[in-house]
Short mmCIF file of C-alpha atoms in Angstrom, two decimals:
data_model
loop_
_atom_site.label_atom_id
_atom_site.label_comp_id
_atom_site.label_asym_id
_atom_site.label_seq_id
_atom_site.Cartn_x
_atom_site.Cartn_y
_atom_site.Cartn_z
CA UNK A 286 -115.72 29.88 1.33
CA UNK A 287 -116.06 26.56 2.40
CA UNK A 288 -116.39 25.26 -1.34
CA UNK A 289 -113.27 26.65 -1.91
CA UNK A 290 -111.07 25.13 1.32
CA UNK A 291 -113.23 21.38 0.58
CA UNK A 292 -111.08 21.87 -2.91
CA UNK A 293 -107.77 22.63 -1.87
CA UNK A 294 -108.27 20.17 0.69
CA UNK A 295 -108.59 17.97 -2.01
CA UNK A 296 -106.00 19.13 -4.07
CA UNK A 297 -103.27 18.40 -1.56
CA UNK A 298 -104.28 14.87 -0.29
CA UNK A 299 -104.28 13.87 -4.29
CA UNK A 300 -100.76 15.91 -5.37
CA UNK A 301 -99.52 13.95 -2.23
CA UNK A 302 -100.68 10.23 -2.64
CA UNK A 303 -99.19 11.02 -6.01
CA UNK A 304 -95.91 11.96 -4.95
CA UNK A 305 -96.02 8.94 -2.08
CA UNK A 306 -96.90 6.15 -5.62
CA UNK A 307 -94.30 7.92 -7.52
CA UNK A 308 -91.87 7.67 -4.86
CA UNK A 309 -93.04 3.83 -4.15
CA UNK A 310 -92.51 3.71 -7.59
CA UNK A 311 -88.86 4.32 -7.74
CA UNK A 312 -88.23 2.65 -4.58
CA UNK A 313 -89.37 -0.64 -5.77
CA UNK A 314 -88.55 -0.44 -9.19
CA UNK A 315 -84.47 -2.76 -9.11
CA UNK A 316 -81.45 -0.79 -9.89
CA UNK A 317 -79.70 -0.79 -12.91
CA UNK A 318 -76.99 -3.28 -13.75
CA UNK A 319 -73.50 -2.31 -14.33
CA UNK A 320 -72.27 -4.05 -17.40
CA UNK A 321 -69.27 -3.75 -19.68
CA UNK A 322 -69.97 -3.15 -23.29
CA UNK A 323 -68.53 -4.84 -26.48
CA UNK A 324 -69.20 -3.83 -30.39
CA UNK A 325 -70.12 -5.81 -32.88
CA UNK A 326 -67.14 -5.38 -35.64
CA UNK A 327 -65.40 -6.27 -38.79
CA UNK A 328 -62.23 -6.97 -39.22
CA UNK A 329 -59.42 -9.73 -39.97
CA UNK A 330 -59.07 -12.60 -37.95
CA UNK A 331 -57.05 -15.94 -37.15
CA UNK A 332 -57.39 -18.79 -35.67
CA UNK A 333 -53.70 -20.24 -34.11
CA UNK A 334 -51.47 -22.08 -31.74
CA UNK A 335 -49.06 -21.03 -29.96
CA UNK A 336 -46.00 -22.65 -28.04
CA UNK A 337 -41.97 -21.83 -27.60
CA UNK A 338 -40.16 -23.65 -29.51
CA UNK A 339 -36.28 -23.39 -29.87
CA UNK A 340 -33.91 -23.31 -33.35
CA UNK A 341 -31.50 -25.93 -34.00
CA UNK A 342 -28.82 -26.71 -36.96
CA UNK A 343 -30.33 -29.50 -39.38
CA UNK A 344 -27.26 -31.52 -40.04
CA UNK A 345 -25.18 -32.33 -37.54
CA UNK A 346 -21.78 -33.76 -37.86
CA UNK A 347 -19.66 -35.19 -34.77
CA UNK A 348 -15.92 -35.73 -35.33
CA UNK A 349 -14.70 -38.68 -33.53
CA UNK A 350 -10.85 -40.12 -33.37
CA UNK A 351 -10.54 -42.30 -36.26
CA UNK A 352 -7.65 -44.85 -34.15
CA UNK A 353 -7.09 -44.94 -30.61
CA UNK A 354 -3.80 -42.65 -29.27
CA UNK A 355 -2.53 -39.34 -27.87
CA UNK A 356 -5.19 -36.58 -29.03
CA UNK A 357 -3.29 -33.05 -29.38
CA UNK A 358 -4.78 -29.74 -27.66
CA UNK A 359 -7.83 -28.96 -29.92
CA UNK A 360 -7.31 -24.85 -30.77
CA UNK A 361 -10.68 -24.41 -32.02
CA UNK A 362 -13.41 -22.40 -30.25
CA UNK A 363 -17.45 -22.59 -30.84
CA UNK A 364 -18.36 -20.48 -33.37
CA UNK A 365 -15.46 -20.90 -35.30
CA UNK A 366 -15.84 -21.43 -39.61
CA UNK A 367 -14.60 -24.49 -40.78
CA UNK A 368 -14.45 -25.67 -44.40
CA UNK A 369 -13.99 -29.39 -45.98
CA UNK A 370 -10.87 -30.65 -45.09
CA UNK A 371 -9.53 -28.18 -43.06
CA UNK A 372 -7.01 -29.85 -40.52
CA UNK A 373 -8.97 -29.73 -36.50
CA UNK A 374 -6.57 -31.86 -35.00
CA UNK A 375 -3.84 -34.77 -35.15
CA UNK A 376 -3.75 -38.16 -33.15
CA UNK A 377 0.13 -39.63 -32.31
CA UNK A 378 0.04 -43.18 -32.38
CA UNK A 379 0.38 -45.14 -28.85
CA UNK A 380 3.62 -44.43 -27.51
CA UNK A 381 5.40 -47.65 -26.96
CA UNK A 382 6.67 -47.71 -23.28
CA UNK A 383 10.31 -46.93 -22.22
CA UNK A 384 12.30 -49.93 -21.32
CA UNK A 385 13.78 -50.74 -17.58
CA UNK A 386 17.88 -51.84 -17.39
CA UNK A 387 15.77 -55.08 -15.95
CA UNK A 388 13.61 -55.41 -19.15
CA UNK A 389 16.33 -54.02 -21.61
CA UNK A 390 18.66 -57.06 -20.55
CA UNK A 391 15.97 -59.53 -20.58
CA UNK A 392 15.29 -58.47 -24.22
CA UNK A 393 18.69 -58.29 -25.15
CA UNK A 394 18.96 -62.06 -24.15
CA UNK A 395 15.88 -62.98 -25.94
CA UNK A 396 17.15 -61.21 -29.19
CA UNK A 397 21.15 -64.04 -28.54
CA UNK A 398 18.11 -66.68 -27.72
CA UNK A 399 16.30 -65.80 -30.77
CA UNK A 400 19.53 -65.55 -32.92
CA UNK A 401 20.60 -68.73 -31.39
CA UNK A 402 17.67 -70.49 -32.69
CA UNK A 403 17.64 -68.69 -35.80
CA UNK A 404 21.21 -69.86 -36.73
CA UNK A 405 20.31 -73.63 -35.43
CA UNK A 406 17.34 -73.83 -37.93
CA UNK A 407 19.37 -72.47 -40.36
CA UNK A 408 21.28 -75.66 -40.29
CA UNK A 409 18.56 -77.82 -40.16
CA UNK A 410 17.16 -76.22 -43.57
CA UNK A 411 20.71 -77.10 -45.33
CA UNK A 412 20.56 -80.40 -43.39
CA UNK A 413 17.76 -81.12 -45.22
CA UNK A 414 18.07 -79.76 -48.07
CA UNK A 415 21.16 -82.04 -48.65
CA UNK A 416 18.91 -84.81 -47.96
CA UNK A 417 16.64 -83.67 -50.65
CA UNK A 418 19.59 -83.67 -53.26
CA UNK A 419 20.44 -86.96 -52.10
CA UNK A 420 17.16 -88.35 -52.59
CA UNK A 421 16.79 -86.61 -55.80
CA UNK A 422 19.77 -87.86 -57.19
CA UNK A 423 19.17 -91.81 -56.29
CA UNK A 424 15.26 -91.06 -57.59
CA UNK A 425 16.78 -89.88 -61.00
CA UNK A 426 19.74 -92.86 -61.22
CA UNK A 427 16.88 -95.28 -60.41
CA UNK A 428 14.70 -94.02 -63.02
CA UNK A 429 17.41 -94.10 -65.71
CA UNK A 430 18.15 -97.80 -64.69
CA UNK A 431 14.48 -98.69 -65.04
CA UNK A 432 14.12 -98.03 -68.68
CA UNK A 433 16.11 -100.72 -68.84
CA UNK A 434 14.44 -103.11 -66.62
CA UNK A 435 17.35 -103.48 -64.19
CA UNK A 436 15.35 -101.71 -61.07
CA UNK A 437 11.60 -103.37 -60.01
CA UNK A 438 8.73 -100.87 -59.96
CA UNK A 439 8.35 -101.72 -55.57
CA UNK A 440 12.18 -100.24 -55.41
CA UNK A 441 11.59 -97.05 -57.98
CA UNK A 442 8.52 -96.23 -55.59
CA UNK A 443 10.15 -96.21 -52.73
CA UNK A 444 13.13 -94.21 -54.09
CA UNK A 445 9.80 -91.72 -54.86
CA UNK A 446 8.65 -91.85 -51.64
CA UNK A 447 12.12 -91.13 -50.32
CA UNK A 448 12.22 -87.97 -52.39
CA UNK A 449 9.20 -86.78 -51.48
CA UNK A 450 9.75 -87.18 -47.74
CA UNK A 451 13.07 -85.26 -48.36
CA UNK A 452 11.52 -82.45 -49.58
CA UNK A 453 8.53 -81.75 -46.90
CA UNK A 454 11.18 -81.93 -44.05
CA UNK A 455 13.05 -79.09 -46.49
CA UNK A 456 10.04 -76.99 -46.51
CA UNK A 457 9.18 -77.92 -42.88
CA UNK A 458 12.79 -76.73 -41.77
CA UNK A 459 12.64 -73.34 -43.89
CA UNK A 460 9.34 -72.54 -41.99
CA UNK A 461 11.43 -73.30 -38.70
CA UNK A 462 13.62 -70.75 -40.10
CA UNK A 463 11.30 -68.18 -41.27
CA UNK A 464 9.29 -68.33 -37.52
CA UNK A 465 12.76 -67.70 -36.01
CA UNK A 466 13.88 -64.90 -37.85
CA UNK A 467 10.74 -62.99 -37.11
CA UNK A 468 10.64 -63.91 -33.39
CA UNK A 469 14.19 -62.21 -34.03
CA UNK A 470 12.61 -59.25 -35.26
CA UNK A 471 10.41 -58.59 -33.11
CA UNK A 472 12.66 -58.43 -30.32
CA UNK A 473 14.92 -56.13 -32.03
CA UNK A 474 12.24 -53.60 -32.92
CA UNK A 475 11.09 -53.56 -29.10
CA UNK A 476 14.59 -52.85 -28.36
CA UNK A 477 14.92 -50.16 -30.91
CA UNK A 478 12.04 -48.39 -30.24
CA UNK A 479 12.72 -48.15 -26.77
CA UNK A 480 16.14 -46.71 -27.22
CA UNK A 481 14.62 -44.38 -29.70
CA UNK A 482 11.70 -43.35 -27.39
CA UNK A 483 14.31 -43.16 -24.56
CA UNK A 484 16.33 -40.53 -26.74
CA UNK A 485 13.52 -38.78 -27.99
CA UNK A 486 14.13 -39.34 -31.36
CA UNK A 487 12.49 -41.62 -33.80
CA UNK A 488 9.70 -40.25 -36.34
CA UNK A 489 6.08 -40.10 -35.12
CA UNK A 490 3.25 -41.38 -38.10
CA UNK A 491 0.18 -38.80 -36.85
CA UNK A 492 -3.08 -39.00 -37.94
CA UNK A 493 -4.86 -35.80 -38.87
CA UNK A 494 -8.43 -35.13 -38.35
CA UNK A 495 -10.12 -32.91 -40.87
CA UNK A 496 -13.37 -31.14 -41.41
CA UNK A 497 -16.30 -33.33 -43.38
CA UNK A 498 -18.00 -30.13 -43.76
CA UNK A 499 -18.23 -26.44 -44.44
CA UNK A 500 -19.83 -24.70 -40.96
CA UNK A 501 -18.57 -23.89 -37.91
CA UNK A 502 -17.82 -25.20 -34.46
CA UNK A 503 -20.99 -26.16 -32.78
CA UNK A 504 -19.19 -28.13 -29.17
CA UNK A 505 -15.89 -28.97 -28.71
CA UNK A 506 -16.17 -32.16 -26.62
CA UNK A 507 -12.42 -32.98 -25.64
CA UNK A 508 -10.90 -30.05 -25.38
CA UNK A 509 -7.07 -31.22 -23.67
CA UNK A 510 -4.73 -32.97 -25.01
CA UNK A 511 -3.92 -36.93 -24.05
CA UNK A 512 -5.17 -40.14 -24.63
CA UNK A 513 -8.66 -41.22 -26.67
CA UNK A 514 -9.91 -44.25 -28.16
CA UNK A 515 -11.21 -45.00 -31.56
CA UNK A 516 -14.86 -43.69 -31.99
CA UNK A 517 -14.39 -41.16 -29.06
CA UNK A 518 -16.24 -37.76 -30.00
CA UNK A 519 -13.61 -34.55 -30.68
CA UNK A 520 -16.13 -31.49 -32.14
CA UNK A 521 -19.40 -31.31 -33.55
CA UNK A 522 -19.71 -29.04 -36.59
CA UNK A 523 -22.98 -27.91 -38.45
CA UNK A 524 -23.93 -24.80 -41.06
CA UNK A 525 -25.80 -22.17 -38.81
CA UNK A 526 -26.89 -20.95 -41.98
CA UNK A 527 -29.20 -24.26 -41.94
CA UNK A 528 -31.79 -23.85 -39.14
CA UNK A 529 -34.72 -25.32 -38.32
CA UNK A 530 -37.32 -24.74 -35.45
CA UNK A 531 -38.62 -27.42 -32.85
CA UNK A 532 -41.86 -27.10 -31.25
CA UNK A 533 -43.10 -28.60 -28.28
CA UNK A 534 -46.80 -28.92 -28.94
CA UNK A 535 -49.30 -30.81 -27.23
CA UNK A 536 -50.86 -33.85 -28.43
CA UNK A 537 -54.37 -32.43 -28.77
CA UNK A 538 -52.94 -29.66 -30.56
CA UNK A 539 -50.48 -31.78 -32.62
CA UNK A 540 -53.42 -33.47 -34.59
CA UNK A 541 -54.46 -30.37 -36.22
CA UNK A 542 -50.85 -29.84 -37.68
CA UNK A 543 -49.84 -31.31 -41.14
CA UNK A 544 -46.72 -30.44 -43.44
CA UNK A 545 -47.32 -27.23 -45.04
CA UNK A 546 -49.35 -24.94 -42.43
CA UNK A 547 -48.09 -21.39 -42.18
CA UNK A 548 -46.26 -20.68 -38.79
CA UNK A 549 -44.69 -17.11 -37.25
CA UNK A 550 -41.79 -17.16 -35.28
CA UNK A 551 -41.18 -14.42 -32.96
CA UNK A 552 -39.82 -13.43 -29.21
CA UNK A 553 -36.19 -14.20 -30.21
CA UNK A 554 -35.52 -10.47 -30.27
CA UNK A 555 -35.44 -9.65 -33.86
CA UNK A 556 -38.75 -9.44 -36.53
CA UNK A 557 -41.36 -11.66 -37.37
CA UNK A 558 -40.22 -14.85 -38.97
CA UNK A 559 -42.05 -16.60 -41.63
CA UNK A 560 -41.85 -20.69 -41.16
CA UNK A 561 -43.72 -23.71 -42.11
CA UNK A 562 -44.27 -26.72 -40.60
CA UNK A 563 -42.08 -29.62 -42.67
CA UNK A 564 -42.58 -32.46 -40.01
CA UNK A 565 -45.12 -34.00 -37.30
CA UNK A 566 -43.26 -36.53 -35.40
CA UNK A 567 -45.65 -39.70 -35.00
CA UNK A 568 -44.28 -40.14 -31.23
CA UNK A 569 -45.38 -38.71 -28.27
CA UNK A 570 -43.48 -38.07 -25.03
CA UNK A 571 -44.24 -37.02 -21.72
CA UNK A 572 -43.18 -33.80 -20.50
CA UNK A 573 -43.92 -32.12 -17.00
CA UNK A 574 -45.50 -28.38 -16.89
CA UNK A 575 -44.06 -25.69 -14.81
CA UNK A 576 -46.86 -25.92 -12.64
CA UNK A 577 -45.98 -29.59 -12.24
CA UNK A 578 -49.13 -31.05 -14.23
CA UNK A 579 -47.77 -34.19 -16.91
CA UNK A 580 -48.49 -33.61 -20.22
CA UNK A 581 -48.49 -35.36 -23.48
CA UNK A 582 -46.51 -33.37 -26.27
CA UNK A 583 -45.51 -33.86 -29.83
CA UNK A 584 -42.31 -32.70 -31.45
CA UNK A 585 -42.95 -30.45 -34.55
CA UNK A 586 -40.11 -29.49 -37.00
CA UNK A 587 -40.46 -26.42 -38.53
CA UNK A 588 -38.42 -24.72 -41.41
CA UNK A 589 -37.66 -20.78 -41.41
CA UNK A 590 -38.80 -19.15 -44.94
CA UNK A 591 -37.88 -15.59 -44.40
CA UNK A 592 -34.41 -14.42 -46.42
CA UNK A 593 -31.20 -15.35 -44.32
CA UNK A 594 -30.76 -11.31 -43.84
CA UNK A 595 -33.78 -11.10 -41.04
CA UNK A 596 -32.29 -14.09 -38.59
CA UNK A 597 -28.38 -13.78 -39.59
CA UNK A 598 -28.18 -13.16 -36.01
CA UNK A 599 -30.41 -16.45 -34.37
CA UNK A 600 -28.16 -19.46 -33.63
CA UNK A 601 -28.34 -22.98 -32.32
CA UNK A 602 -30.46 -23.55 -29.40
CA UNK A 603 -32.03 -20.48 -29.27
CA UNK A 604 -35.84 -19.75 -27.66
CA UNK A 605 -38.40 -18.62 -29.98
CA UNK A 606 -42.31 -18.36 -30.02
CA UNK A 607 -43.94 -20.13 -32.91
CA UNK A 608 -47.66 -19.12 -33.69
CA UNK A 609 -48.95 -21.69 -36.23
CA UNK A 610 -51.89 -20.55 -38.27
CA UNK A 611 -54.70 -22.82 -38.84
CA UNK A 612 -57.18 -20.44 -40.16
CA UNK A 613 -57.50 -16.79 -41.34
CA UNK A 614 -60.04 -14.54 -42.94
CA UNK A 615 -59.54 -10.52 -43.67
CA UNK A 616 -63.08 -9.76 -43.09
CA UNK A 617 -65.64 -11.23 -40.21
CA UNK A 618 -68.06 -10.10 -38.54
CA UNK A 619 -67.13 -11.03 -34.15
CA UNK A 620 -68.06 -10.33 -30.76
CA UNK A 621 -65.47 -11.55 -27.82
CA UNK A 622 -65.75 -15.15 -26.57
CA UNK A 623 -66.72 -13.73 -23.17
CA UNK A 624 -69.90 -12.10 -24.59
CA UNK A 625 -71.20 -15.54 -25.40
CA UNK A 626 -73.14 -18.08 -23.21
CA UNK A 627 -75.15 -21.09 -24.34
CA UNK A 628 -78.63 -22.58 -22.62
CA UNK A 629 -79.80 -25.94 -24.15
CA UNK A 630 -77.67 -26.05 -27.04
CA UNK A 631 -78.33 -22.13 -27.97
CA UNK A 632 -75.77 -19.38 -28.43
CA UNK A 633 -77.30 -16.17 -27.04
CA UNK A 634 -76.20 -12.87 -25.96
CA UNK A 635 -77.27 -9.78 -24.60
CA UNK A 636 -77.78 -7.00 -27.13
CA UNK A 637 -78.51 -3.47 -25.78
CA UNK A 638 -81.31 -1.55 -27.43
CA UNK A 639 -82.52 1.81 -25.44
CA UNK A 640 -80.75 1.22 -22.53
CA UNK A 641 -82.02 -2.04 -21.88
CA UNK A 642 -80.66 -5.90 -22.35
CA UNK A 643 -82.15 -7.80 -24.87
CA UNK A 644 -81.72 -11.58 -25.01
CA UNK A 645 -80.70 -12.37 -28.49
CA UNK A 646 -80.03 -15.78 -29.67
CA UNK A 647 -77.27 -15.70 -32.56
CA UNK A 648 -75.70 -18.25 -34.57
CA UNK A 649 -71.65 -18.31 -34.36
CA UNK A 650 -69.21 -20.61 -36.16
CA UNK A 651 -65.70 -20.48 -36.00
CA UNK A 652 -63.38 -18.72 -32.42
CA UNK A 653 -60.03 -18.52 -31.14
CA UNK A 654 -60.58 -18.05 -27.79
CA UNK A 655 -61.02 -14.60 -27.55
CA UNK A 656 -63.27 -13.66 -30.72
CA UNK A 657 -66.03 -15.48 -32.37
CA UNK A 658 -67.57 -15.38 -35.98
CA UNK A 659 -70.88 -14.36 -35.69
CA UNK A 660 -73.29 -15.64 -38.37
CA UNK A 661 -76.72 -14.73 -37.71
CA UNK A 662 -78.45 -12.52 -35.18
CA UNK A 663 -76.49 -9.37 -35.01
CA UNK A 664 -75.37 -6.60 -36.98
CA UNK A 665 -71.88 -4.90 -37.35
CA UNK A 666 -71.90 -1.65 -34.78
CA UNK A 667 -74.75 -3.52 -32.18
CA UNK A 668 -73.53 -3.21 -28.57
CA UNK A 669 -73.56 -6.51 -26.84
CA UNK A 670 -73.12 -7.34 -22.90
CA UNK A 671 -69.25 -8.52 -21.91
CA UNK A 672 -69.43 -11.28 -19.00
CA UNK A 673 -73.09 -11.57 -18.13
CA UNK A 674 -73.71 -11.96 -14.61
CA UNK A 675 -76.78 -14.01 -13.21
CA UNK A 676 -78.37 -10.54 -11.88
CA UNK A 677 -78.98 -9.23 -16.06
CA UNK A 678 -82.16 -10.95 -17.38
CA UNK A 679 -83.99 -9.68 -20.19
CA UNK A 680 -85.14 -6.60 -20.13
CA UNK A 681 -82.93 -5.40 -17.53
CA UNK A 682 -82.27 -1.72 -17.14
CA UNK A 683 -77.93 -1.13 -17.75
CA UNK A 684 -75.51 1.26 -16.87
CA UNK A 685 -72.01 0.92 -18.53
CA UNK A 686 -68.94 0.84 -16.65
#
């Protein structure tokens, strides 16, 4: 009897230290670690940059005033087609200004003045000219007489020299006269014009302004009519039809670009756009960030390749989102970026094998930020650890998310 209650004793102390270690056990033991889970995969992937960007018409054409005058009311609207020498617009000439009953009469009595003048060197030309004939005539009877040695050579020269002065006072006087009458002419055509601008008759020589181009009204710059100068912009005209796409891209970005990579232009409301880049500008400028930070960017000019059909509806100046493509494979193996974390130089991640985390070191090439091309070290369908924390070492019992 006493065998038997030593044993039971026995048996109860031991099932109960058992149950306290087993209970110590679990107590001790750390809790698992909630992690988010990530599979290895193949599939297609790129490697890109993105930036807005906005369109704008390749050639450009502004319309200036070809003389300075009075600019009539331009009746052409933006948007509107134009072809090649289609009329935009005219220019009148300067109107001359109306004459005052004060001015008129001083005009009037510089047209008698002029007249006056006019008629007085009138007689000074046939003055002179009747002292050229005179001249002339003793040159001639001199020279006759000297054939026969009757006038010395001193007297024939200075019947020469007579002539000769005769005749530059002639000329000299018809210049006089010439001056005069178009001093006289002037005046008259002031006078006339007035009176015909006073009237309101009189014909008007416009100038018309035509198109240089086939397009369409891109800005009308002087809209009212009145007066412009020579060289002073009217419209600017362009071919929608000719588009191309400028990107703002930063400077570290820029120097990855060449002519020739593959772009996609999208978020102007229609389809995907195929483009490609045609130009890297080789200047910089500084632009300032929404969020107020300075920036270094590059201007890169991009031409659309899709058919006309898919952006018929995209104009000048409108906002677009260009992805350029710098690299692209249809088949590699990846794991998110955020999976990955280096220690002295060494890519490793944590792969999950019976519930546990297993520090695997892998070797990676090429990412874009959120994937990465994984080399070496894992296998497509292998569960890996998303944003390791500091509390996951290796070996650490998991529980997903």
């Amino acid at each position: 009897m006493a065998a038997k209650w030593f044993s039971g004793k026995w048996l109860f102390w031991g099932a109960f230290v058992l149950l306290a270690i087993v209970a110590l056990v679990f107590t001790i033991r750390p809790d698992p670690v909630w992690v988010d889970l990530a599979t290895v995969s193949r599939g297609p992937m790129e490697i890109t940059i993105k930036e807005e960007g906005r369109t704008r018409v390749r050639d450009r054409y502004v319309v200036s005033s070809p003389v300075s005058g009075y600019l009539h009311r331009v009746l052409l609207e933006v948007g509107d087609p134009v072809i090649p020498g289609e009329l935009l617009t005219e220019v009148d000439p300067m109107p001359a200004s109306t004459l005052d009953a004060r001015s008129r009469a001083e005009a009037e009595a510089k047209a008698k003045s002029a007249l006056s003048a006019l008629n007085s060197a009138r007689q000074k030309v046939a003055a002179a000219r009747a002292e050229a004939d005179l001249a002339m005539r003793e040159l001639a009877r001199l020279q006759a007489l000297s054939g026969e040695n009757f006038v010395s050579q001193e007297r024939l020269q200075q019947a020469r020299a007579a002539a000769d002065r005769a005749q530059a006072i002639l000329r000299s006087a018809r210049f006089d006269e010439e001056v005069m009458a178009h001093e006289l002419a002037a005046i008259r055509t002031r006078l006339e014009v007035s009176a015909a601008r006073a009237s309101g008759s009189g014909a008007v020589e416009r100038v018309p302004v035509r198109s240089p181009v086939n397009g369409s009204v891109l800005d009308v710059a002087r809209k009212s009519e009145g007066v412009i100068h020579a060289g002073e912009a009217i419209l600017e005209l362009g071919d929608p039809g000719a588009l191309e796409v400028v990107i703002d891209v930063l400077s570290f970005d820029a120097v990855k670009l060449s002519p020739g990579v593959p772009a996609r232009l999208t978020g102007w409301g229609g389809g995907t756009l195929d483009a490609v880049v045609r130009r890297v500008e080789p200047v910089g400028f500084e632009d300032v960030s929404a969020l107020g930070v300075e920036e270094r960017r590059v201007q890169v000019v991009a031409d659309i390749t899709s058919p006309r059909d898919a952006w018929k509806t995209l104009g000048d100046g409108y906002r677009v989102d260009a992805e350029f493509v710098l690299w692209a494979s249809a088949n590699e193996l990846q794991i998110p970026e955020s999976a990955i974390f280096r220690t002295d130089g060494q890519s490793l991640v944590f792969r999950v094998v019976d519930g546990r985390a297993e520090l695997t070191p892998v070797s990676t090439c090429r990412t874009n930020g959120f994937h990465t091309v994984v080399l070496d070290g894992l296998s497509e369908g292998d569960r890996v650890v998303r944003h390791p924390d500091r509390q996951l070492a290796d070996g650490s019992r998991i529980r997903i998310r």
